[in-house]
mmCIF file of C-alpha atoms and ligand atoms in Angstrom:
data_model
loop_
_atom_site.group_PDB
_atom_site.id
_atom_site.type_symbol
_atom_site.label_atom_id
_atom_site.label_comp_id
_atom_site.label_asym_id
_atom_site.label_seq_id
_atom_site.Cartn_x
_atom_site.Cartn_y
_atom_site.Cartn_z
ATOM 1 C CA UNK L 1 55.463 8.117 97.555
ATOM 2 C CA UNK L 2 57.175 11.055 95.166
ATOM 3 C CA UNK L 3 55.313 11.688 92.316
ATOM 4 C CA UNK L 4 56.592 13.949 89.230
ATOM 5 C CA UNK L 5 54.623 16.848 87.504
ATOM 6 C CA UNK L 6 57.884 18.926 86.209
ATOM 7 C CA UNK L 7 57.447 17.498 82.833
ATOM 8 C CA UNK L 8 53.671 18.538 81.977
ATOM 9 C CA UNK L 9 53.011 20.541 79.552
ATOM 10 C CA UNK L 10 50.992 22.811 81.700
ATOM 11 C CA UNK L 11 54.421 23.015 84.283
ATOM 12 C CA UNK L 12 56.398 24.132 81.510
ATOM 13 C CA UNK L 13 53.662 26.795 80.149
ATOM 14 C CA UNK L 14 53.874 27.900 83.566
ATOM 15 C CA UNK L 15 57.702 28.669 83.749
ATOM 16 C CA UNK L 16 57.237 30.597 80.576
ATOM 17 C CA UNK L 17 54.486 32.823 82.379
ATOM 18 C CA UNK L 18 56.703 32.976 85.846
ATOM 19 C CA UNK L 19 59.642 34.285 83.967
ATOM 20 C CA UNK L 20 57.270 36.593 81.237
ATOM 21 C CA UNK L 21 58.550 34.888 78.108
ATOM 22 C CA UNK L 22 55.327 34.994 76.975
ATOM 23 C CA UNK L 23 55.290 38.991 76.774
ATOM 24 C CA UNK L 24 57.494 41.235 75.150
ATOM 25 C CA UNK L 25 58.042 43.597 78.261
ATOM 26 C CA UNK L 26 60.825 43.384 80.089
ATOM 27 C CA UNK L 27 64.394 42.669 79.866
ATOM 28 C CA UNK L 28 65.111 39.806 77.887
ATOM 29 C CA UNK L 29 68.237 38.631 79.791
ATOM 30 C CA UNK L 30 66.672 38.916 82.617
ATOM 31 C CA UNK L 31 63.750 36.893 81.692
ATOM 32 C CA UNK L 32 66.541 34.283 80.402
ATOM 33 C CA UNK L 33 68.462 33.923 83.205
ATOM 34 C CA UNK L 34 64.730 33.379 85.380
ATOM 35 C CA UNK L 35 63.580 31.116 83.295
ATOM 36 C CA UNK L 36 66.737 28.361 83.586
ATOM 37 C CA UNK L 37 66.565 29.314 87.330
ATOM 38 C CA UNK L 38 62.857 28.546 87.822
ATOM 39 C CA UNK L 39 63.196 25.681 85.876
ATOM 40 C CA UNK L 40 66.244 24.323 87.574
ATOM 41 C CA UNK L 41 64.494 25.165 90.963
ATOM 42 C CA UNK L 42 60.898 23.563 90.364
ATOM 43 C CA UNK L 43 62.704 19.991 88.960
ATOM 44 C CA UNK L 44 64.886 20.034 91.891
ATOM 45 C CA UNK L 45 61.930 20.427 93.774
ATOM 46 C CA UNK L 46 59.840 17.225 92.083
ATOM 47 C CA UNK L 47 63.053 15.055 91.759
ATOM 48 C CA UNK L 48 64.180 15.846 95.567
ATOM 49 C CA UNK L 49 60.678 15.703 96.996
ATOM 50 C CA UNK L 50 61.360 18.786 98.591
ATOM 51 C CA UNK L 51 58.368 19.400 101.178
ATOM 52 C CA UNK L 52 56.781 22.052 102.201
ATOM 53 C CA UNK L 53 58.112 21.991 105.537
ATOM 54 C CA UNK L 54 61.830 22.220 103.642
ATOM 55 C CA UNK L 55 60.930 24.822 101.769
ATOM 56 C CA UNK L 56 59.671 27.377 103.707
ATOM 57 C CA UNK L 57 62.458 26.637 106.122
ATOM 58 C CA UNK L 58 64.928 27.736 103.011
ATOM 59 C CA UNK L 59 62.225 30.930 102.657
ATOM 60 C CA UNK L 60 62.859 31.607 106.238
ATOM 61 C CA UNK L 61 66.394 31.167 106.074
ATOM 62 C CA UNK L 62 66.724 33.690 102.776
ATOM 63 C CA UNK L 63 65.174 36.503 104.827
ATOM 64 C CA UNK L 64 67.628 35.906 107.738
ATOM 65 C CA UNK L 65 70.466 36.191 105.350
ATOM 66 C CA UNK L 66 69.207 39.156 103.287
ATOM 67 C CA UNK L 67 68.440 40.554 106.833
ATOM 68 C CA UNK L 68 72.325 39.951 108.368
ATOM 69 C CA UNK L 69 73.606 41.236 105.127
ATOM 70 C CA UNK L 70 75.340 38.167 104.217
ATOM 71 C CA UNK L 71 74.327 36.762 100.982
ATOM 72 C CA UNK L 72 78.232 38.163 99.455
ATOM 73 C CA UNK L 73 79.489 35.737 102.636
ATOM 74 C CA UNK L 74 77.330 32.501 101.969
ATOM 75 C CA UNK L 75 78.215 33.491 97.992
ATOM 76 C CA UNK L 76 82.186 32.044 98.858
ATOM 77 C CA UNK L 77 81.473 29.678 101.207
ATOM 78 C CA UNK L 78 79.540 27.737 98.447
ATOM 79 C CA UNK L 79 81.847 28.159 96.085
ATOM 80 C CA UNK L 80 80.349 30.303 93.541
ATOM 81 C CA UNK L 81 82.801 33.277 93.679
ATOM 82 C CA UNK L 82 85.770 30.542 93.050
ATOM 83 C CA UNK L 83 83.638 29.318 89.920
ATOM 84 C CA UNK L 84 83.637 32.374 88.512
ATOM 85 C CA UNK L 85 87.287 32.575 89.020
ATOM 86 C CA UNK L 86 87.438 29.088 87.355
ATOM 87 C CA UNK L 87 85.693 30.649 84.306
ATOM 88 C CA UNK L 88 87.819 33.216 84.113
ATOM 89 C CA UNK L 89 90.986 31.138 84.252
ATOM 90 C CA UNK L 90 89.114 28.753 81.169
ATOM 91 C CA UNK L 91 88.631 32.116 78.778
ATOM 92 C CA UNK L 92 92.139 33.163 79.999
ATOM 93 C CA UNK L 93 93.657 29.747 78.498
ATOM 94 C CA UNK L 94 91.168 29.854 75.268
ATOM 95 C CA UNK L 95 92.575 33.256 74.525
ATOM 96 C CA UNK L 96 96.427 31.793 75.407
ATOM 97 C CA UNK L 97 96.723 34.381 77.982
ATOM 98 C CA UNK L 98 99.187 32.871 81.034
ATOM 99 C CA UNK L 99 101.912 34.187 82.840
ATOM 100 C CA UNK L 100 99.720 35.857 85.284
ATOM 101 C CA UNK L 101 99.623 36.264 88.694
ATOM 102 C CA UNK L 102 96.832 33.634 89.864
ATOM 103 C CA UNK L 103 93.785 35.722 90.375
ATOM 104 C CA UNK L 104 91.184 34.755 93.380
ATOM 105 C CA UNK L 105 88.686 36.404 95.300
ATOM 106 C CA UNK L 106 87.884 39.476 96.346
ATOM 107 C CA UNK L 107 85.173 38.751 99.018
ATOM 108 C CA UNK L 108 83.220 41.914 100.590
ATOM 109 C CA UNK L 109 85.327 43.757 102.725
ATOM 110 C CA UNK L 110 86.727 46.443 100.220
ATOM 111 C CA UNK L 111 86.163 49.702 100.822
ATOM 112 C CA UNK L 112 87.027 52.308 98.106
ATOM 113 C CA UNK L 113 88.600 55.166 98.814
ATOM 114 C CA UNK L 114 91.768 54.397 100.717
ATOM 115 C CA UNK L 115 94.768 56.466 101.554
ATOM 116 C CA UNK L 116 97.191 57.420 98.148
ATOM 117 C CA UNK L 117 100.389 56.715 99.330
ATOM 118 C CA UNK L 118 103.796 56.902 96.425
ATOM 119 C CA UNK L 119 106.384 53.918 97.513
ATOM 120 C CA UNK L 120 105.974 52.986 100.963
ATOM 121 C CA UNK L 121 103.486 53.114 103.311
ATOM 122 C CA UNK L 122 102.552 51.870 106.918
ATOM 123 C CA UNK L 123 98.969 50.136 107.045
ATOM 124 C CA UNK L 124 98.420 49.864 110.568
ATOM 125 C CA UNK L 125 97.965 52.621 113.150
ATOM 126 C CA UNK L 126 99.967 50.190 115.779
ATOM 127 C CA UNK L 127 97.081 50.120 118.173
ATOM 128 C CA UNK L 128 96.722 46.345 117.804
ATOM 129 C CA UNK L 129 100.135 45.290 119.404
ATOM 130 C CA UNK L 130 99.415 41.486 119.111
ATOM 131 C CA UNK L 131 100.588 41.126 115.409
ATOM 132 C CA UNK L 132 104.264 40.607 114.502
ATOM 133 C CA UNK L 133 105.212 43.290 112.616
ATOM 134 C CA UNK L 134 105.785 42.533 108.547
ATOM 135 C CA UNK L 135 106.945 44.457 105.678
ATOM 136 C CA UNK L 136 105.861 43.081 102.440
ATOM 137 C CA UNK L 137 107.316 44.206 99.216
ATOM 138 C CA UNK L 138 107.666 43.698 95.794
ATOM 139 C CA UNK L 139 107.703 44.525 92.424
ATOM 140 C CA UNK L 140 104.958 44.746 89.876
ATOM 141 C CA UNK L 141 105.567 43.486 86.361
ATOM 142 C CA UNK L 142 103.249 44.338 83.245
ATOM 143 C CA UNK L 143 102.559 42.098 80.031
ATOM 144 C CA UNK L 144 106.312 42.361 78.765
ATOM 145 C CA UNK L 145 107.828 40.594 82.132
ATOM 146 C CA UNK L 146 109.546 44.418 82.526
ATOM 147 C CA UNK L 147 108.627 46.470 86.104
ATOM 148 C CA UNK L 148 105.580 48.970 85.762
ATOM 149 C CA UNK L 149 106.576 52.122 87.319
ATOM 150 C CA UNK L 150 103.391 53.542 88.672
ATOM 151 C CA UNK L 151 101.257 50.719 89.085
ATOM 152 C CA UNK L 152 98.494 50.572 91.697
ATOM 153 C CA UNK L 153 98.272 48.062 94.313
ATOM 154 C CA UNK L 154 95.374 48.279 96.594
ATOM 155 C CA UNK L 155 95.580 46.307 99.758
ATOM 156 C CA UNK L 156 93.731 45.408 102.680
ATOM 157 C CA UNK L 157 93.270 42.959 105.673
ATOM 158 C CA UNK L 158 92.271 42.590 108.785
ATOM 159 C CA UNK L 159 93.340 42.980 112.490
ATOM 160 C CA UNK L 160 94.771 40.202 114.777
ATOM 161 C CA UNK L 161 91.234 39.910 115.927
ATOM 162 C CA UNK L 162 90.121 38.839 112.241
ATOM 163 C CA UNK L 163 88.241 42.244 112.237
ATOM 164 C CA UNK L 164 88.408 45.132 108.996
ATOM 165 C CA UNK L 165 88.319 48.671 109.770
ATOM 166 C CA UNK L 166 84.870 49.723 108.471
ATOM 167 C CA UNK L 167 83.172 46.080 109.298
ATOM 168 C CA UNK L 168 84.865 46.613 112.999
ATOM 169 C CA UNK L 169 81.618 45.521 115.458
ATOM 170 C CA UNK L 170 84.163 46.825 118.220
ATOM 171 C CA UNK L 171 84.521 50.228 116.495
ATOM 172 C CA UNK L 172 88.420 50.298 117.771
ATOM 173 C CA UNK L 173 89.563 50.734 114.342
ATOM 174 C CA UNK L 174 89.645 54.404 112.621
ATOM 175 C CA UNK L 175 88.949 54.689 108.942
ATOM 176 C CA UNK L 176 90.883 52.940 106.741
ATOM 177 C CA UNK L 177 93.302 51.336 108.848
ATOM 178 C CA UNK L 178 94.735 48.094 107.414
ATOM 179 C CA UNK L 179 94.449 49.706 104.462
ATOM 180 C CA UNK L 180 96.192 51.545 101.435
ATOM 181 C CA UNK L 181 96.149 52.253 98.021
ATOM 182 C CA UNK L 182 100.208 52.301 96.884
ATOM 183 C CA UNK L 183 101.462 53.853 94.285
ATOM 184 C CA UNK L 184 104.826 51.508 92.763
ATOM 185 C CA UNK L 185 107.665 53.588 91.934
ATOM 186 C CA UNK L 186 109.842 54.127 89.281
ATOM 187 C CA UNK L 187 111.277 50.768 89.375
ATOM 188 C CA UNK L 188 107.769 49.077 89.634
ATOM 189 C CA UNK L 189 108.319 48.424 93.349
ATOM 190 C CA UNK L 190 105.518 48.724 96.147
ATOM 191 C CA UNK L 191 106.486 48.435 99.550
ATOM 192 C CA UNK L 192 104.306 48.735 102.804
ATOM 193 C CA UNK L 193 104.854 48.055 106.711
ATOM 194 C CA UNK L 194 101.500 46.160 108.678
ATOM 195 C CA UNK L 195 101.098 43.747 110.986
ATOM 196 C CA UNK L 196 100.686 40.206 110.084
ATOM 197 C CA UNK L 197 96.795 39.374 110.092
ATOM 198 C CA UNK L 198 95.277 36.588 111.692
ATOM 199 C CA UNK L 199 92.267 34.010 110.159
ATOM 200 C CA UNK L 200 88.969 35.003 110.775
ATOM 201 C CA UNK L 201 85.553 32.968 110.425
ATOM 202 C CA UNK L 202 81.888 34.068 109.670
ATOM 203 C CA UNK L 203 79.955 35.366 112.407
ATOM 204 C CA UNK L 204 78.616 32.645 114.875
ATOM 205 C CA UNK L 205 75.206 31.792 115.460
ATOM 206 C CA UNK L 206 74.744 33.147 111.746
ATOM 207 C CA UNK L 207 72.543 31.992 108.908
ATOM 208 C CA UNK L 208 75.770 31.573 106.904
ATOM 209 C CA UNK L 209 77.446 29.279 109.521
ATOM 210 C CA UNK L 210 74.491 27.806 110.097
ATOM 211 C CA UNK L 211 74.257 26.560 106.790
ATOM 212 C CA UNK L 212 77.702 25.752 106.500
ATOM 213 C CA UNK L 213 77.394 23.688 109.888
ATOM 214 C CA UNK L 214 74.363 21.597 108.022
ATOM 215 C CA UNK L 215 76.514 20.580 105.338
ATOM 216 C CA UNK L 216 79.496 19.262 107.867
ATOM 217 C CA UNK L 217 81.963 22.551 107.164
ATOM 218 C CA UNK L 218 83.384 25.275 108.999
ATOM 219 C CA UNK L 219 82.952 28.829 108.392
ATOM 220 C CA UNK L 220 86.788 29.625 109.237
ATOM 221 C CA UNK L 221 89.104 31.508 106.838
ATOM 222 C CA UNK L 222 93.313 31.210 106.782
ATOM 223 C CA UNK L 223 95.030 34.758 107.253
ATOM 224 C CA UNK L 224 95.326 36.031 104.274
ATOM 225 C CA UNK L 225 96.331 40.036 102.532
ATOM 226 C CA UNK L 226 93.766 41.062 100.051
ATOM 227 C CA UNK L 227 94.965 43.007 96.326
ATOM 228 C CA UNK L 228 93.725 44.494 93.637
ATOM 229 C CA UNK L 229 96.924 45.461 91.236
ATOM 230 C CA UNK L 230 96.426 47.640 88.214
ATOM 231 C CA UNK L 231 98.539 49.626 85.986
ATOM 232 C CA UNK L 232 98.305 51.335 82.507
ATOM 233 C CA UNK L 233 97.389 49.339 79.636
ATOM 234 C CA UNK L 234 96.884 46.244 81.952
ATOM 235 C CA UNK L 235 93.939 43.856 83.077
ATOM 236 C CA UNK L 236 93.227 45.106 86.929
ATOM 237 C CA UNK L 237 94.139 42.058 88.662
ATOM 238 C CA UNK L 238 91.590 40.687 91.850
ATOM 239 C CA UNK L 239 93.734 38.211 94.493
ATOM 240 C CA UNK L 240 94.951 37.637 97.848
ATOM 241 C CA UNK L 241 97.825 35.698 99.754
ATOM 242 C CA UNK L 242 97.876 33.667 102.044
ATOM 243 C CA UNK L 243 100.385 33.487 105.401
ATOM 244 C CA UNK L 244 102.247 30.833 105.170
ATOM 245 C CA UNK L 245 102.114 28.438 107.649
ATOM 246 C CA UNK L 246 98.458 29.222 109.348
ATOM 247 C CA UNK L 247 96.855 25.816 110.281
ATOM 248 C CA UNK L 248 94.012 26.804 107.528
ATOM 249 C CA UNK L 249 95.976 27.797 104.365
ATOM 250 C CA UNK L 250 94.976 24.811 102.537
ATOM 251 C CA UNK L 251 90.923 24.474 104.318
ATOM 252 C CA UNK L 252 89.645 27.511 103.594
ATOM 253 C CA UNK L 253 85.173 27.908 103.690
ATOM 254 C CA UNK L 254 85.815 30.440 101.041
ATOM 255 C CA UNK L 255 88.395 28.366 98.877
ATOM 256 C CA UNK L 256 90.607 31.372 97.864
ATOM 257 C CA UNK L 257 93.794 29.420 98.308
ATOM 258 C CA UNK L 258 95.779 28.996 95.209
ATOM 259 C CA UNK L 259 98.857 27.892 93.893
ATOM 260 C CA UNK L 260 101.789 30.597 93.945
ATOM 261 C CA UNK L 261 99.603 32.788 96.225
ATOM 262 C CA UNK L 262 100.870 31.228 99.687
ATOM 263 C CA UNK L 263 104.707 33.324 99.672
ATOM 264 C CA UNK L 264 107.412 32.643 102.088
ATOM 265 C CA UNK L 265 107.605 34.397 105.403
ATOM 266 C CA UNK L 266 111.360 34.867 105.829
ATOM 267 C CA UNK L 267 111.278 35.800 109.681
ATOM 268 C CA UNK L 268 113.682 38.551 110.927
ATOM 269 C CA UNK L 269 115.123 39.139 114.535
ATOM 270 C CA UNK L 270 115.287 42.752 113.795
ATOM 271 C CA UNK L 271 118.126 45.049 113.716
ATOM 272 C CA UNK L 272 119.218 46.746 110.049
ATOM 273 C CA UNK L 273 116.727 47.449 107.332
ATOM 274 C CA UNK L 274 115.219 45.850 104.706
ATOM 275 C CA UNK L 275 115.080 47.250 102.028
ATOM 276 C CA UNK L 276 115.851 50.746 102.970
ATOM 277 C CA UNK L 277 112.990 50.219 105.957
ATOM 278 C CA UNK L 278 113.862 50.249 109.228
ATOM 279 C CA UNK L 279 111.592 48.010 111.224
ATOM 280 C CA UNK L 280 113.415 47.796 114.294
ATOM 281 C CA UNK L 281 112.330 44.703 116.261
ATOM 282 C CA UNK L 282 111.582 41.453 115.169
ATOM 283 C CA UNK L 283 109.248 41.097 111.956
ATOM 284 C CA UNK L 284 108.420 39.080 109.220
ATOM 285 C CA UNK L 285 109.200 39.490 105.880
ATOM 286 C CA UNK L 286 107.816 38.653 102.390
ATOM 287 C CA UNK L 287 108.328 39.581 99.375
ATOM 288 C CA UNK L 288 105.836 39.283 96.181
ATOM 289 C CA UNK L 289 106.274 40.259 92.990
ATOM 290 C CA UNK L 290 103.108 40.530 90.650
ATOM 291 C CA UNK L 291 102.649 39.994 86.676
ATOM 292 C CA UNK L 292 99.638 41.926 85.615
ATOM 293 C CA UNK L 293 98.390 40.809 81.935
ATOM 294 C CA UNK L 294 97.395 43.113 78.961
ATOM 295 C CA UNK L 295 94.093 44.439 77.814
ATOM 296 C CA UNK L 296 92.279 42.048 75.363
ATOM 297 C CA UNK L 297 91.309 43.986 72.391
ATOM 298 C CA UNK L 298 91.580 47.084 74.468
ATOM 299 C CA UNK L 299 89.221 45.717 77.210
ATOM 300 C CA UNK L 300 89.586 44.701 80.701
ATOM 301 C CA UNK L 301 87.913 41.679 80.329
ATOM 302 C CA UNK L 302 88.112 40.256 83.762
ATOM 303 C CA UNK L 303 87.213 43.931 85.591
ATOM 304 C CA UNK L 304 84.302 43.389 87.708
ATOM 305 C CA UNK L 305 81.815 45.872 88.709
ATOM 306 C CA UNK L 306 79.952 44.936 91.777
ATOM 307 C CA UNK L 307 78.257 47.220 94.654
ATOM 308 C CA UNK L 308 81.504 48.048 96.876
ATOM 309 C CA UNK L 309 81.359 50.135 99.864
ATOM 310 C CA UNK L 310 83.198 53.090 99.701
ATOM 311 C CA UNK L 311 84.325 56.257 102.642
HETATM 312 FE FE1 FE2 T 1 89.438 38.810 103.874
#
């Protein structure tokens, strides 16, 4: 037998007190944003019967997240950083901005701080010898549809072991490999040599997969390049792309995938550059351009400041 107190009038004194609405200390957005949360929380509580038993196993399960560092992984995986994409994408179309390259997410891997490099650069150190090679290039457009010559394209992925320099558990990986910030030329165009990574999933055994195995899902993500693109005048722009053709693109626990952000590989069997790059052997090539958007009322509206590491 359930029975149902979250409608009392002495419940919903007590959410006022939890959340200190009924004081004039504190921060009032804070004490807001508690409020619907506690409320939200204690009905789902009387309406789902929640025991105690349940509970304290989600208590338990908090501290082994906070403890692995993984509440930014779990934070994909169930779906809230694609909502907030979403949102964005909603006020984009209310304020009849389109055009853009599809934004998606940046997940926690960045690290500030990376290598300046004008025109091209090469990302990898070739120490991991299992990736195909790739050159990826493009050019970067601003609001008018025209090239924007010095534009800033920050990129990083992993290795062929699904592993970022910085988050490496195998330490192999020096600082900053896999990763570059570029600097487009004159013509708008970025260019940079890497290998092609592979997918990678969340760490086994760990309180975010075993969450994700409760619910029936995988933790596993398609290969994908990571971006931020900026340039004078212009919204910074947060995506990724995917690699065409990995088994994953379109089942992905973080749900990044997005229309126009899955490019053709156009496989080469080496021989004469591309593109003024000489690759030698065989590689794969893609090429994507990207449309950054303007300021709104001077503002980057979509920037997002959020603790990043940084080296
Ligand atoms: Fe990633």
């Amino acid at each position: 037998m359930n029975v149902n107190i979250f409608d009392r009038p002495q419940v919903q004194e007590f959410l006022k007190t939890v959340s200190g609405l009924d004081k004039p200390e504190g921060d009032p957005r804070i004490k807001a944003i508690i409020h619907r949360f506690m409320t939200d929380l204690f009905k789902a509580i009387d309406e789902l019967d929640i025991t105690p038993d349940e509970y304290w196993a989600g208590i338990a399960w908090i501290n082994a997240l906070g403890t692995a560092g993984q509440a930014g992984l779990i934070s994909p995986g169930l779906g809230l950083d694609h909502f907030l994409d979403l949102r964005l994408d909603a006020k984009d179309a209310a304020l009849g901005i389109d055009g853009e390259t599809p934004r998606t997410i940046e997940g926690p891997l960045y690290v500030a701080g990376a290598p300046v490099v004008h025109g091209h650069a090469r990302l990898d150190d070739g120490r991991d010898t299992n990736g195909t090679p790739l050159l990826m290039h493009g050019t970067v457009h601003g609001a008018d549809g025209k090239p924007l010559p010095g534009a800033v394209v920050e990129v990083w992925h992993c290795d062929t072991r699904g592993f970022y320099s910085h988050f490496d558990p195998t330490g192999v990986q020096g600082p900053f490999n896999m990763r570059r910030t570029l600097i487009a030329d004159e013509a708008g165009h970025y260019s940079f040599r890497s290998i092609v990574p592979k997918g990678y999933g969340v760490p086994p055994g760990s309180p975010t997969e075993q969450l994700l195995f409760a619910l029936g899902r995988h933790g596993q993500r398609p290969a994908h390049i990571h971006f931020f693109v900026s340039g004078d005048g212009h919204r910074k722009l947060t995506t990724q792309i995917n690699i065409a053709g990995d088994p994953l693109v379109n089942d992905d626990f973080a749900f990044a995938t997005r229309n126009g952000l899955v490019p053709e590989i156009k496989q080469h069997t080496g021989g004469s550059p591309v593109n003024g790059v000489e690759m030698g052997e065989a590689f794969d090539e893609i090429l994507f351009d990207f449309h950054l958007t303007e300021l709104v009322n001077g503002e980057d509206n979509q920037a997002v400041q959020r603790a990043r590491v940084a080296a």
